[in-house]
XYZ file of C-alpha atoms in Angstrom:
757
model
C -0.170 0.459 0.078
C 2.573 2.626 0.961
C 4.711 1.409 -2.145
C 1.718 2.387 -4.150
C 1.264 5.842 -2.381
C 4.612 6.498 -2.850
C 4.214 5.728 -6.830
C 1.819 7.502 -7.698
C 2.915 10.820 -5.429
C 6.250 10.670 -7.194
C 4.329 10.132 -10.181
C 1.562 12.098 -10.356
C 2.976 15.277 -7.896
C 6.359 16.133 -9.240
C 7.781 19.285 -8.305
C 6.225 21.629 -10.727
C 7.241 24.815 -9.171
C 8.682 26.531 -5.973
C 5.400 28.669 -5.368
C 2.779 26.213 -6.653
C 1.088 23.597 -4.684
C 3.690 20.894 -4.723
C 4.768 17.837 -3.455
C 8.589 17.718 -2.340
C 8.860 14.938 -0.234
C 10.976 12.852 -2.968
C 14.349 12.561 -3.692
C 15.592 15.219 -5.844
C 14.868 14.364 -9.806
C 17.803 16.739 -10.686
C 15.399 19.848 -10.469
C 15.098 21.019 -6.826
C 16.823 19.552 -4.022
C 14.317 19.250 -1.249
C 16.714 20.749 1.218
C 16.573 23.492 -0.589
C 12.580 24.269 0.016
C 13.416 24.741 3.883
C 16.420 27.353 3.207
C 13.947 29.719 2.132
C 11.077 31.179 4.244
C 8.544 32.031 1.149
C 9.302 28.385 0.209
C 8.394 27.000 3.645
C 4.990 29.426 3.560
C 4.514 27.471 -0.036
C 4.974 23.881 1.523
C 3.072 24.650 4.702
C 0.089 26.000 2.074
C 0.294 22.965 0.274
C -0.900 21.021 3.729
C -3.741 23.431 4.700
C -5.096 22.635 1.053
C -4.919 18.997 2.180
C -7.846 19.049 4.142
C -10.717 18.381 1.880
C -13.666 20.238 1.082
C -16.926 18.237 1.588
C -20.378 18.734 0.369
C -21.975 17.367 -2.942
C -18.822 15.763 -3.917
C -19.960 11.900 -4.386
C -20.619 10.343 -7.541
C -20.500 11.392 -11.624
C -23.563 13.454 -10.887
C -22.631 15.554 -7.550
C -24.456 14.225 -4.714
C -23.843 14.013 -1.178
C -22.705 11.302 1.198
C -26.245 11.334 2.372
C -27.769 9.836 -1.057
C -25.510 6.326 0.025
C -27.537 5.788 3.667
C -30.402 6.109 5.054
C -30.673 10.000 5.138
C -31.716 10.186 0.996
C -32.891 8.764 -2.383
C -30.678 9.905 -4.895
C -32.685 10.516 -8.373
C -29.740 8.197 -10.275
C -31.018 5.266 -8.286
C -32.254 3.296 -11.247
C -29.704 4.590 -14.025
C -26.363 4.093 -15.173
C -24.194 5.866 -12.381
C -22.207 5.293 -9.287
C -25.197 5.706 -6.900
C -26.508 2.714 -8.815
C -23.598 0.770 -8.499
C -23.337 1.525 -4.783
C -26.826 -0.104 -4.340
C -26.878 -2.802 -6.590
C -23.872 -3.848 -4.412
C -21.409 -3.455 -7.398
C -18.617 -2.536 -5.040
C -15.752 -4.831 -4.565
C -11.891 -4.557 -3.583
C -11.094 -3.248 -7.283
C -13.928 -1.285 -7.309
C -15.852 1.097 -5.045
C -18.194 3.549 -6.444
C -18.249 5.683 -3.685
C -14.665 6.453 -3.555
C -14.948 7.730 -7.292
C -15.703 11.097 -8.639
C -16.914 12.038 -12.145
C -16.332 15.776 -11.056
C -12.460 14.363 -9.735
C -12.634 15.672 -6.156
C -9.402 14.051 -5.251
C -10.972 12.821 -2.161
C -13.680 10.681 -3.531
C -11.547 9.399 -6.525
C -9.444 7.964 -3.475
C -9.460 8.839 -0.112
C -6.933 6.119 0.870
C -4.544 7.803 -1.584
C -5.586 11.246 -0.761
C -4.986 10.973 3.055
C -1.921 9.175 2.895
C -0.682 12.316 0.446
C -1.332 14.613 3.468
C 0.231 12.634 6.214
C 3.445 12.240 3.458
C 3.454 15.994 2.935
C 2.925 16.559 6.816
C 5.868 14.478 7.745
C 8.549 16.045 5.525
C 7.323 19.598 6.667
C 7.288 18.259 10.763
C 11.072 16.610 10.028
C 12.668 19.577 7.792
C 11.566 22.432 9.944
C 13.476 21.285 12.727
C 16.644 21.500 10.819
C 15.636 24.224 8.628
C 18.520 27.092 8.587
C 16.496 30.096 8.246
C 17.304 32.009 10.661
C 14.369 34.860 10.349
C 11.076 33.031 10.972
C 9.299 35.010 13.532
C 9.209 31.454 16.022
C 5.292 32.117 17.136
C 4.419 31.891 13.752
C 6.785 28.598 13.202
C 5.513 26.793 16.295
C 2.329 27.479 14.871
C 2.614 26.219 12.009
C 3.971 23.074 13.276
C 0.849 22.701 15.565
C -1.452 22.997 12.454
C 0.704 20.697 10.791
C 0.396 17.552 13.313
C -3.566 18.211 13.757
C -3.877 17.631 9.839
C -1.965 14.361 10.360
C -3.808 13.344 12.729
C -6.926 14.612 10.748
C -6.058 12.504 8.556
C -5.197 9.153 10.177
C -8.980 9.699 11.683
C -10.112 10.200 8.072
C -8.388 6.655 7.215
C -9.330 4.721 10.182
C -12.819 6.162 9.945
C -13.615 4.459 6.728
C -10.784 1.745 6.886
C -9.929 0.865 10.432
C -6.818 0.287 11.653
C -4.121 1.604 8.735
C 0.079 1.874 8.953
C 1.160 4.383 11.320
C 3.838 6.718 8.985
C 5.496 9.354 11.259
C 8.396 10.255 9.034
C 9.133 10.294 5.467
C 10.041 6.852 3.776
C 13.235 6.676 1.912
C 13.748 4.928 -1.370
C 14.988 2.354 0.146
C 12.344 1.213 3.095
C 11.874 -2.371 3.563
C 8.036 -2.581 3.180
C 8.030 -6.433 5.041
C 8.648 -4.497 8.106
C 5.241 -3.196 7.837
C 2.343 -3.582 9.327
C -1.176 -2.258 9.839
C -1.810 -0.501 12.912
C -4.828 -1.332 15.279
C -7.666 1.298 15.342
C -6.741 1.689 19.380
C -2.764 2.528 18.390
C -4.277 4.902 15.578
C -6.500 6.263 17.829
C -3.812 6.788 20.445
C -1.382 8.686 18.074
C -3.855 11.158 17.027
C -4.828 12.272 20.479
C -0.971 12.456 21.098
C -0.518 14.277 18.154
C -3.501 17.027 18.777
C -2.033 17.386 22.591
C 1.341 18.129 21.301
C -0.452 20.767 19.283
C -2.585 21.732 22.097
C 0.814 22.414 24.547
C 2.070 24.696 22.589
C 1.899 27.843 23.874
C -0.862 30.686 22.836
C 0.306 33.613 21.650
C -0.949 36.810 23.070
C -1.554 39.480 21.169
C -0.134 38.245 17.682
C -2.151 37.423 14.821
C 0.044 34.174 14.181
C 0.690 31.211 15.663
C -1.943 28.467 16.847
C -4.748 30.163 17.684
C -8.375 30.107 18.936
C -9.719 32.827 16.225
C -8.703 33.712 12.417
C -9.158 36.577 10.508
C -11.499 35.870 7.412
C -8.668 35.818 5.322
C -7.741 33.113 7.479
C -10.331 30.691 7.349
C -7.981 27.712 5.979
C -6.166 27.806 8.658
C -6.624 25.687 11.840
C -7.843 26.905 15.004
C -7.225 25.676 18.383
C -10.646 23.909 18.472
C -9.856 21.715 15.251
C -7.898 19.270 17.084
C -10.114 19.132 19.967
C -13.068 18.099 17.848
C -10.663 15.484 16.243
C -9.981 14.438 19.891
C -13.357 14.012 20.326
C -14.488 12.463 17.299
C -11.873 9.627 17.511
C -12.851 9.058 21.064
C -16.203 8.331 20.499
C -15.572 6.323 17.160
C -12.577 4.232 19.175
C -15.552 3.395 21.941
C -18.469 2.274 19.876
C -19.279 -1.139 19.560
C -17.981 -1.264 15.532
C -13.806 -0.262 16.885
C -14.012 -1.171 20.788
C -12.337 -4.082 21.809
C -12.000 -5.975 25.075
C -9.314 -4.151 27.402
C -8.942 -0.722 25.528
C -8.279 2.299 26.768
C -11.382 3.858 24.781
C -14.059 3.142 26.917
C -17.015 5.149 27.379
C -15.810 6.785 30.446
C -12.681 7.592 28.784
C -14.274 9.300 25.659
C -16.946 11.060 27.796
C -14.037 12.889 29.589
C -12.092 13.693 26.839
C -15.414 15.075 25.377
C -15.955 17.208 28.293
C -13.007 18.835 28.073
C -12.824 19.513 24.530
C -16.529 21.131 25.259
C -15.421 23.028 28.204
C -12.137 24.675 26.562
C -14.423 25.564 23.552
C -16.846 27.088 25.779
C -14.171 29.289 27.974
C -12.794 30.500 24.613
C -16.146 31.980 23.553
C -17.719 29.196 21.045
C -21.646 28.827 21.496
C -24.275 27.415 19.645
C -25.598 30.001 17.327
C -28.282 31.659 18.507
C -28.814 34.919 16.322
C -32.646 35.307 15.759
C -33.560 35.929 12.791
C -36.525 37.581 10.755
C -39.159 35.110 8.853
C -38.159 36.831 5.684
C -34.437 35.905 5.661
C -34.445 32.352 7.187
C -37.335 30.113 8.325
C -35.328 29.872 11.634
C -32.266 30.427 13.577
C -30.971 26.817 12.773
C -32.305 27.385 8.649
C -29.741 30.430 9.214
C -27.159 29.087 10.599
C -26.330 26.566 7.735
C -27.099 29.436 4.579
C -24.192 32.111 6.430
C -20.543 31.648 5.809
C -19.106 31.008 9.079
C -16.525 34.018 10.501
C -13.278 32.612 11.589
C -13.197 35.948 13.986
C -16.118 34.421 15.408
C -17.879 37.808 15.933
C -21.322 36.116 15.080
C -20.942 32.610 14.531
C -19.550 31.343 17.522
C -20.412 27.308 16.893
C -18.655 27.096 13.677
C -15.116 24.963 14.478
C -14.047 24.341 10.722
C -16.079 25.177 7.461
C -15.774 23.582 3.869
C -14.399 26.147 1.369
C -17.205 25.781 -1.108
C -20.828 25.763 -1.618
C -23.210 22.904 -1.511
C -24.830 24.414 -4.648
C -28.072 22.698 -3.487
C -30.032 24.866 -5.711
C -28.647 23.396 -8.894
C -28.066 19.455 -7.836
C -31.092 19.230 -5.315
C -33.132 21.784 -6.214
C -37.077 21.423 -7.350
C -38.122 21.826 -11.027
C -39.249 25.310 -10.372
C -35.752 26.994 -10.077
C -34.226 28.536 -12.945
C -30.846 26.508 -13.402
C -31.112 23.766 -11.417
C -30.372 20.642 -13.367
C -31.262 17.640 -11.339
C -33.175 16.367 -7.827
C -30.533 14.884 -6.435
C -30.214 13.754 -2.796
C -34.608 13.175 -2.010
C -34.268 13.542 1.693
C -36.180 9.609 3.071
C -39.360 9.224 4.742
C -37.548 7.840 7.515
C -36.039 10.660 7.989
C -38.996 12.872 7.561
C -40.696 10.304 10.113
C -37.596 11.298 12.694
C -38.608 15.106 13.313
C -41.126 14.996 16.366
C -43.829 17.425 16.485
C -43.520 20.768 18.423
C -44.598 19.148 21.729
C -41.131 17.258 21.853
C -43.123 13.629 21.221
C -41.721 11.423 18.472
C -44.227 10.718 15.494
C -43.676 6.631 15.702
C -43.406 4.524 18.572
C -39.497 4.356 18.269
C -39.399 0.535 19.774
C -41.047 -0.289 16.499
C -41.593 2.538 13.939
C -43.197 0.154 11.600
C -45.573 -2.622 11.582
C -44.555 -3.820 8.267
C -40.781 -5.356 6.722
C -41.561 -2.360 3.764
C -41.952 0.557 6.047
C -45.228 1.023 4.460
C -47.348 0.781 7.769
C -46.433 3.239 10.165
C -46.642 2.482 13.922
C -47.893 5.836 15.513
C -46.315 6.731 18.804
C -50.082 6.506 21.040
C -48.446 9.164 23.441
C -48.346 11.549 20.784
C -51.737 13.883 20.403
C -50.636 16.495 18.203
C -49.875 14.816 15.105
C -52.579 14.291 12.352
C -51.537 11.402 9.407
C -54.195 13.392 7.671
C -52.015 16.976 7.873
C -48.323 15.263 8.290
C -46.324 18.314 8.217
C -47.909 20.372 10.795
C -46.570 21.516 13.972
C -43.047 19.874 13.171
C -39.630 20.217 15.202
C -38.602 23.871 13.826
C -35.711 21.583 11.864
C -37.721 19.959 9.481
C -38.984 23.470 8.140
C -35.400 24.003 7.722
C -34.349 20.810 6.616
C -37.370 19.274 3.678
C -39.018 20.990 1.213
C -41.990 19.027 1.181
C -45.521 19.368 -0.346
C -47.144 22.573 -0.346
C -44.125 24.322 1.203
C -42.795 27.610 0.175
C -40.374 28.019 -1.603
C -39.657 31.400 -1.088
C -39.826 33.322 2.292
C -42.973 35.226 2.695
C -41.770 36.163 6.611
C -43.298 39.208 8.342
C -44.497 42.626 6.965
C -41.263 44.535 6.216
C -42.093 47.871 8.441
C -40.546 51.368 8.172
C -41.532 54.019 10.680
C -41.590 57.639 10.165
C -42.287 59.810 13.527
C -44.185 62.236 12.424
C -44.243 65.540 14.746
C -46.656 67.999 16.304
C -46.459 71.814 14.933
C -48.381 72.887 17.864
C -48.634 76.847 16.478
C -51.152 76.007 14.096
C -54.298 74.916 16.246
C -57.874 75.728 17.348
C -59.411 75.722 20.598
C -56.750 73.170 22.047
C -54.326 73.889 24.450
C -51.022 72.242 24.398
C -49.027 70.407 26.791
C -45.560 69.107 26.211
C -44.996 66.316 28.683
C -40.992 65.394 29.952
C -42.101 61.555 28.865
C -42.305 63.310 25.224
C -46.036 62.692 25.324
C -48.071 65.815 24.407
C -51.314 66.119 25.968
C -54.897 68.389 24.061
C -57.370 69.836 26.026
C -60.042 71.079 23.784
C -61.698 74.795 24.950
C -64.407 75.229 22.071
C -65.801 74.625 19.211
C -64.241 73.074 16.300
C -61.099 72.309 17.740
C -57.910 70.650 15.693
C -53.967 70.703 15.644
C -51.954 70.019 12.365
C -48.536 68.162 12.311
C -45.655 69.462 11.331
C -43.300 68.398 7.822
C -41.672 65.357 8.454
C -38.927 67.036 6.460
C -38.692 63.802 4.015
C -40.820 61.778 1.742
C -42.523 59.045 3.575
C -42.096 55.274 2.369
C -44.290 54.087 -0.652
C -44.651 50.861 0.565
C -48.318 49.280 -0.163
C -49.698 49.577 3.478
C -49.343 52.940 5.586
C -50.698 53.343 8.753
C -51.335 56.405 11.103
C -50.493 55.046 14.408
C -49.925 56.223 18.391
C -50.643 55.854 22.181
C -53.197 57.333 24.102
C -55.008 57.818 26.971
C -58.389 59.988 27.461
C -60.938 61.131 29.662
C -63.595 60.542 27.000
C -64.407 58.279 24.151
C -64.884 59.805 20.840
C -67.966 57.915 19.081
C -70.806 58.439 17.052
C -71.038 62.176 16.730
C -67.740 62.942 18.128
C -65.994 60.631 16.032
C -61.997 62.138 15.170
C -60.892 62.261 11.841
C -57.841 63.777 9.664
C -57.855 66.204 6.977
C -54.593 66.160 4.322
C -52.859 69.297 4.157
C -50.661 69.657 0.807
C -47.886 71.707 0.299
C -50.469 74.503 -1.331
C -51.787 74.109 1.955
C -55.306 73.093 1.396
C -57.521 71.121 3.585
C -59.115 67.889 1.961
C -61.149 65.334 3.255
C -59.473 62.271 3.594
C -61.813 58.833 2.139
C -63.618 57.773 5.196
C -61.929 60.277 7.538
C -63.343 59.287 10.833
C -62.593 57.008 13.294
C -63.451 55.752 17.066
C -61.063 56.475 19.543
C -62.356 54.891 23.288
C -61.998 56.230 26.402
C -58.652 54.704 27.850
C -57.431 55.259 31.482
C -53.857 53.977 30.434
C -51.907 53.471 27.440
C -53.617 52.590 24.653
C -52.498 51.596 21.037
C -54.798 52.840 18.122
C -53.891 52.924 14.209
C -55.492 55.037 10.729
C -54.951 53.573 7.825
C -53.940 55.848 5.199
C -53.229 53.850 1.801
C -56.285 54.840 0.234
C -55.704 58.344 1.486
C -52.349 58.147 -0.011
C -53.166 56.506 -3.270
C -55.227 59.218 -3.742
C -53.441 62.592 -2.891
C -49.796 61.429 -3.123
C -49.122 61.754 0.504
C -45.579 59.939 0.272
C -44.769 62.075 -2.482
C -43.492 65.211 -0.839
C -41.905 66.391 2.209
C -44.136 68.865 2.771
C -47.345 66.819 3.309
C -49.182 66.911 6.630
C -52.174 65.866 8.344
C -54.708 68.094 10.356
C -56.078 65.938 13.300
C -59.420 67.143 14.558
C -60.129 65.135 18.103
C -64.286 65.297 17.349
C -65.366 66.936 20.274
C -65.870 70.270 21.820
C -65.014 71.519 24.859
C -63.983 69.089 28.016
C -61.571 66.618 25.835
C -58.363 65.670 27.102
C -56.098 63.064 25.266
C -52.514 62.573 25.527
C -50.587 61.248 22.694
C -47.261 60.062 22.221
C -45.503 57.890 19.589
C -47.507 59.726 16.645
C -45.895 58.129 13.567
C -46.446 56.813 10.325
C -45.894 52.912 9.824
C -44.957 52.019 6.334
C -45.406 48.381 5.217
C -44.138 46.383 2.027
C -45.841 42.562 2.176
C -44.107 39.149 2.150
C -44.184 38.221 -1.585
C -46.774 36.051 -2.969
C -46.418 32.007 -1.939
C -44.650 29.905 -4.384
C -45.614 26.570 -3.237
C -43.592 23.137 -4.065
C -46.427 20.792 -5.296
C -44.818 17.279 -4.584
C -48.569 15.673 -5.343
C -49.096 13.740 -8.786
C -49.868 16.627 -11.190
C -47.818 19.259 -9.167
C -45.262 21.338 -10.095
C -42.359 19.914 -8.578
C -44.502 16.101 -8.494
C -43.088 12.907 -7.455
C -41.885 11.388 -10.199
C -42.387 7.423 -11.549
C -40.432 7.797 -14.743
C -36.765 6.271 -13.620
C -35.173 8.455 -16.299
C -35.994 12.023 -15.542
C -33.809 13.582 -12.603
C -35.433 16.378 -12.613
C -38.362 15.424 -10.366
C -38.163 13.979 -6.558
C -38.133 10.184 -6.002
C -39.217 10.420 -2.561
C -41.991 13.396 -2.520
C -39.176 15.495 -0.850
C -36.314 17.814 -1.671
C -33.671 19.200 0.085
C -33.667 22.770 1.491
C -30.702 22.430 4.291
C -27.714 25.076 3.226
C -30.383 26.229 0.511
C -31.017 30.041 0.621
C -34.118 30.450 -1.841
C -32.558 33.503 -3.327
C -29.939 31.283 -5.021
C -30.078 31.157 -8.674
C -28.176 30.473 -11.808
C -26.872 34.407 -10.959
C -26.441 33.947 -7.125
C -24.932 31.067 -5.238
C -26.287 32.112 -1.559
C -26.343 28.533 -0.849
C -24.096 27.741 2.162
C -21.183 25.693 3.165
C -21.192 22.490 4.952
C -19.243 21.875 8.315
C -16.234 19.983 9.141
C -17.205 20.275 12.932
C -19.249 22.375 15.197
C -20.341 22.870 18.563
C -23.146 21.322 18.630
C -21.480 17.973 17.445
C -19.142 18.049 20.451
C -22.434 18.692 22.767
C -23.374 15.304 20.851
C -20.474 13.346 21.615
C -20.372 14.076 24.883
C -24.344 12.791 25.439
C -23.438 9.591 23.840
C -20.409 8.591 25.873
C -22.188 9.848 28.959
C -25.245 8.155 28.967
C -23.208 5.163 27.801
C -20.625 5.486 30.471
C -23.232 6.059 33.457
C -26.767 6.985 31.854
C -28.477 9.483 30.428
C -29.212 11.895 34.077
C -25.358 11.036 35.873
C -23.349 14.649 35.524
C -19.701 13.812 34.350
C -17.639 17.378 34.844
C -20.202 19.205 35.601
C -23.290 18.039 32.814
C -25.243 15.078 32.289
C -26.011 14.027 29.013
C -29.332 14.813 29.153
C -28.428 17.950 29.834
C -26.114 18.183 26.706
C -28.708 16.645 24.487
C -31.269 19.647 25.721
C -28.820 22.063 25.103
C -29.167 21.055 21.095
C -33.065 21.033 21.513
C -33.400 24.321 23.238
C -31.450 26.044 20.462
C -33.466 24.301 18.041
C -37.224 25.413 19.650
C -38.133 22.153 21.196
C -38.970 20.860 24.899
C -35.743 19.514 26.764
C -36.511 15.437 27.102
C -37.535 14.845 30.844
C -35.492 13.807 33.341
C -35.643 10.329 34.863
C -35.633 8.778 31.446
C -34.546 5.167 31.403
C -31.004 4.482 29.620
C -32.643 2.299 26.806
C -35.443 5.240 25.907
C -32.999 7.387 26.319
C -30.402 5.886 23.362
C -33.316 5.951 20.777
C -34.264 9.764 21.701
C -30.698 10.599 21.497
C -30.105 8.848 18.144
C -32.727 10.278 16.954
C -31.807 13.697 17.668
C -28.292 13.132 16.289
C -30.157 12.035 13.016
C -31.826 15.432 12.723
C -29.211 17.724 14.407
C -26.785 16.244 11.997
C -28.683 15.638 8.633
C -26.723 15.824 5.747
C -23.578 17.182 7.586
C -21.707 13.427 6.932
C -22.311 11.701 10.182
C -24.951 9.656 9.862
C -23.162 7.080 7.295
C -20.628 6.369 9.695
C -23.015 6.201 12.801
C -24.874 3.287 11.277
C -22.291 1.619 10.832
C -20.364 2.497 14.425
C -23.230 1.441 15.902
C -23.695 -1.833 13.831
C -27.283 -1.010 12.777
C -26.429 -1.169 8.810
C -28.835 -4.278 8.592
C -31.607 -1.906 10.030
C -31.611 0.999 8.345
C -29.632 0.886 4.922
C -31.623 -1.822 3.212
C -34.268 0.386 1.344
C -35.955 3.991 1.709
C -39.205 5.257 1.279
C -40.758 7.828 0.050
C -44.832 9.479 -0.081
C -46.930 9.318 -2.977
C -49.488 12.352 -2.837
C -52.452 12.969 -4.585
C -54.672 15.645 -4.599
C -58.685 14.639 -4.374
C -61.451 16.294 -6.108
C -62.485 18.252 -2.975
C -59.057 20.181 -2.510
C -57.515 16.954 0.501
C -54.629 15.484 0.104
C -54.249 11.718 0.373
C -50.994 9.756 1.279
C -49.290 6.509 0.337
C -46.106 5.410 1.387
C -43.719 4.174 -1.427
C -40.843 1.698 -1.302
C -37.640 3.015 -2.936
C -35.135 0.414 -4.788
C -33.558 -2.384 -2.384
C -30.157 -2.126 -1.895
C -27.370 -4.450 -1.055
C -25.422 -2.631 1.049
C -26.163 -4.047 4.397
C -24.015 -7.041 4.658
C -21.274 -6.796 7.531
C -18.293 -5.791 4.768
C -19.979 -2.498 4.069
C -19.111 -1.487 8.312
C -15.902 -0.618 6.658
C -14.498 0.120 3.061
C -12.497 -2.424 0.971
C -9.045 -1.501 0.197
C -7.710 -1.581 -3.346
C -6.670 -5.655 -3.909
C -3.787 -4.241 -6.180
C -2.586 -2.986 -2.814
C -3.306 -6.086 -1.195
C -1.826 -8.162 -3.367
C 1.280 -6.003 -2.923
C 1.694 -6.221 1.068
C 0.906 -9.989 0.458
C 4.035 -10.242 -1.185
C 6.169 -8.068 1.035
C 5.010 -9.006 4.600
C 2.926 -12.813 3.530
C -0.058 -11.261 5.675
C -3.429 -10.634 4.332
C -4.478 -7.221 4.825
C -7.864 -6.942 3.197
C -10.781 -6.125 5.721
C -13.444 -9.165 6.420
C -15.549 -9.753 3.519
C -13.756 -8.152 0.119
């Protein structure tokens, strides 16, 4: 295997330039001596940058039609499920040690073309950098910056090993560059635990690097926006947490291993605490409904800011857009190419109702083997199968386009407020008192009382709906023949009656709000066109009225755009397709919404990027390790598993899990919580494997076929997608290329292939 790595890198990644992304970890070929690179500061920086560039961008990077990893597990069914494609090959079980469709990419993404080669390439470069930087003769390097480089490269090497063991299990541990004369017969595959040890040791060594004070170089907690490819300190903590979690999971844990659930809980709680101490927190920015459905939705369409001025949750973000609008969009979108990864009914079923109750019985979600007969949760009184998408977890609306969901965002009315000052000098039979709190008291002292407003000094907004509003207290009710009224006054000084100028003002002893709709009057007189327009207010009573008014203003509104519905019912504009060659329409009755900004199109790509690591994952990692170690309510390091899960649920706007929940029930609720919180973020594919539940989850998924009845109501029919041949135990881990296995068998006399392959 390593021989193949060496040969690939030597052939493909030859030295091509001193300033480009090059691989110089090889004997000289007569053009550049490796040692020469580390005698120049600029060349060292370039080599360091090539190592940073080997942290992959994740997203829609799988298959010959771009699709997310979700299409290869029970999160989604890709629309290329029954046509010639890499996804189809995966579903029908064509994977072998000579052909793995999941590690081949039509868009030539280097990681997915061959993760084994990619991550060993990263390890090789990191090894070279770490060896050469220690003996570099460059004297003017900023020592703090140099130490930061070393720490970052150690973390990248640790991260690369984590990605390898997640896919292949134990792999060879290489921590120095191979010489040409290396004896491959001495090589061996380290165990999962041995590699996990190395990963955590490397992260700890990096974290031991002193923090720089007052400098923007070194191994830092925060970065500037232009430094988003650099590795922050929290990255090392996230790698440690995920490594310990995987090592303790049933797929990888072996009796006697140090990576018990207690150890995983300890490592992750320490990582979580250090992040919180350094300003990380769950994203909680409140957002108007005209911008995003909710906070969770907004988080996934916003770019992270490495300075953490707003986004304090993201630890490290991919640097490429997901392009949901293009590769997993709806047919109503301009520029959409294919429906791509269509969320499964099983995923939709996992979203609870807003009262915190699961939709299905978690002990037995379905009454039949094909998942066509749901076993509804008897304790959920809010869910209605005839209206299945109402009152769901807010994350559902942020993640899934369902039948009759609005493809745009309507949100609230957009409001502009313009204060309108009074002009007390222009009045009739009214005494005026200006109060200290900014309110004004009017007392009528004779017939036909009135007072005018002053000019606003600016043209009033020309939005579609405009109101005069104010708050008042009064000693009388202005009703019947004594109703109040407004006159319109243009800059020519002529009083004109407004259409229907009369309005009632009930008696009020406490502050009461009142509104008067000016929309028709403005359309008639053009009130918004001149900064010299003003109003005359007639209280409508003779002497004896005392009314105090504050916050006298115009409120100008823009209504939300008309709804643009995603109609997935048969015959709808985004109807479920039974034509297996048509990739523009959903297979399951759903479209992906997470990461998608409805404003995205061929001219504007405003979709979000995937997060490699975020604080929410650390909360969930800790919850899993803690409940496995001591139960849901046991406190470990100041927090219980249930409290960690509830932190995630609270941010989502969901009720917390109750105290006293059993370990068995908590496990089901936790796994469901992890499924929906981390949906489409490349976790579920590995979770079902490390939990060893692949046979339960990945045999097939279902969708929802909806018909619209003559009376406008909908009928719902669950439908089964294609059967997938990917549930054998061998699919728990990837095969190693057979050519590499044969080579290493010749060298070492041992079979290096993974079980079943």
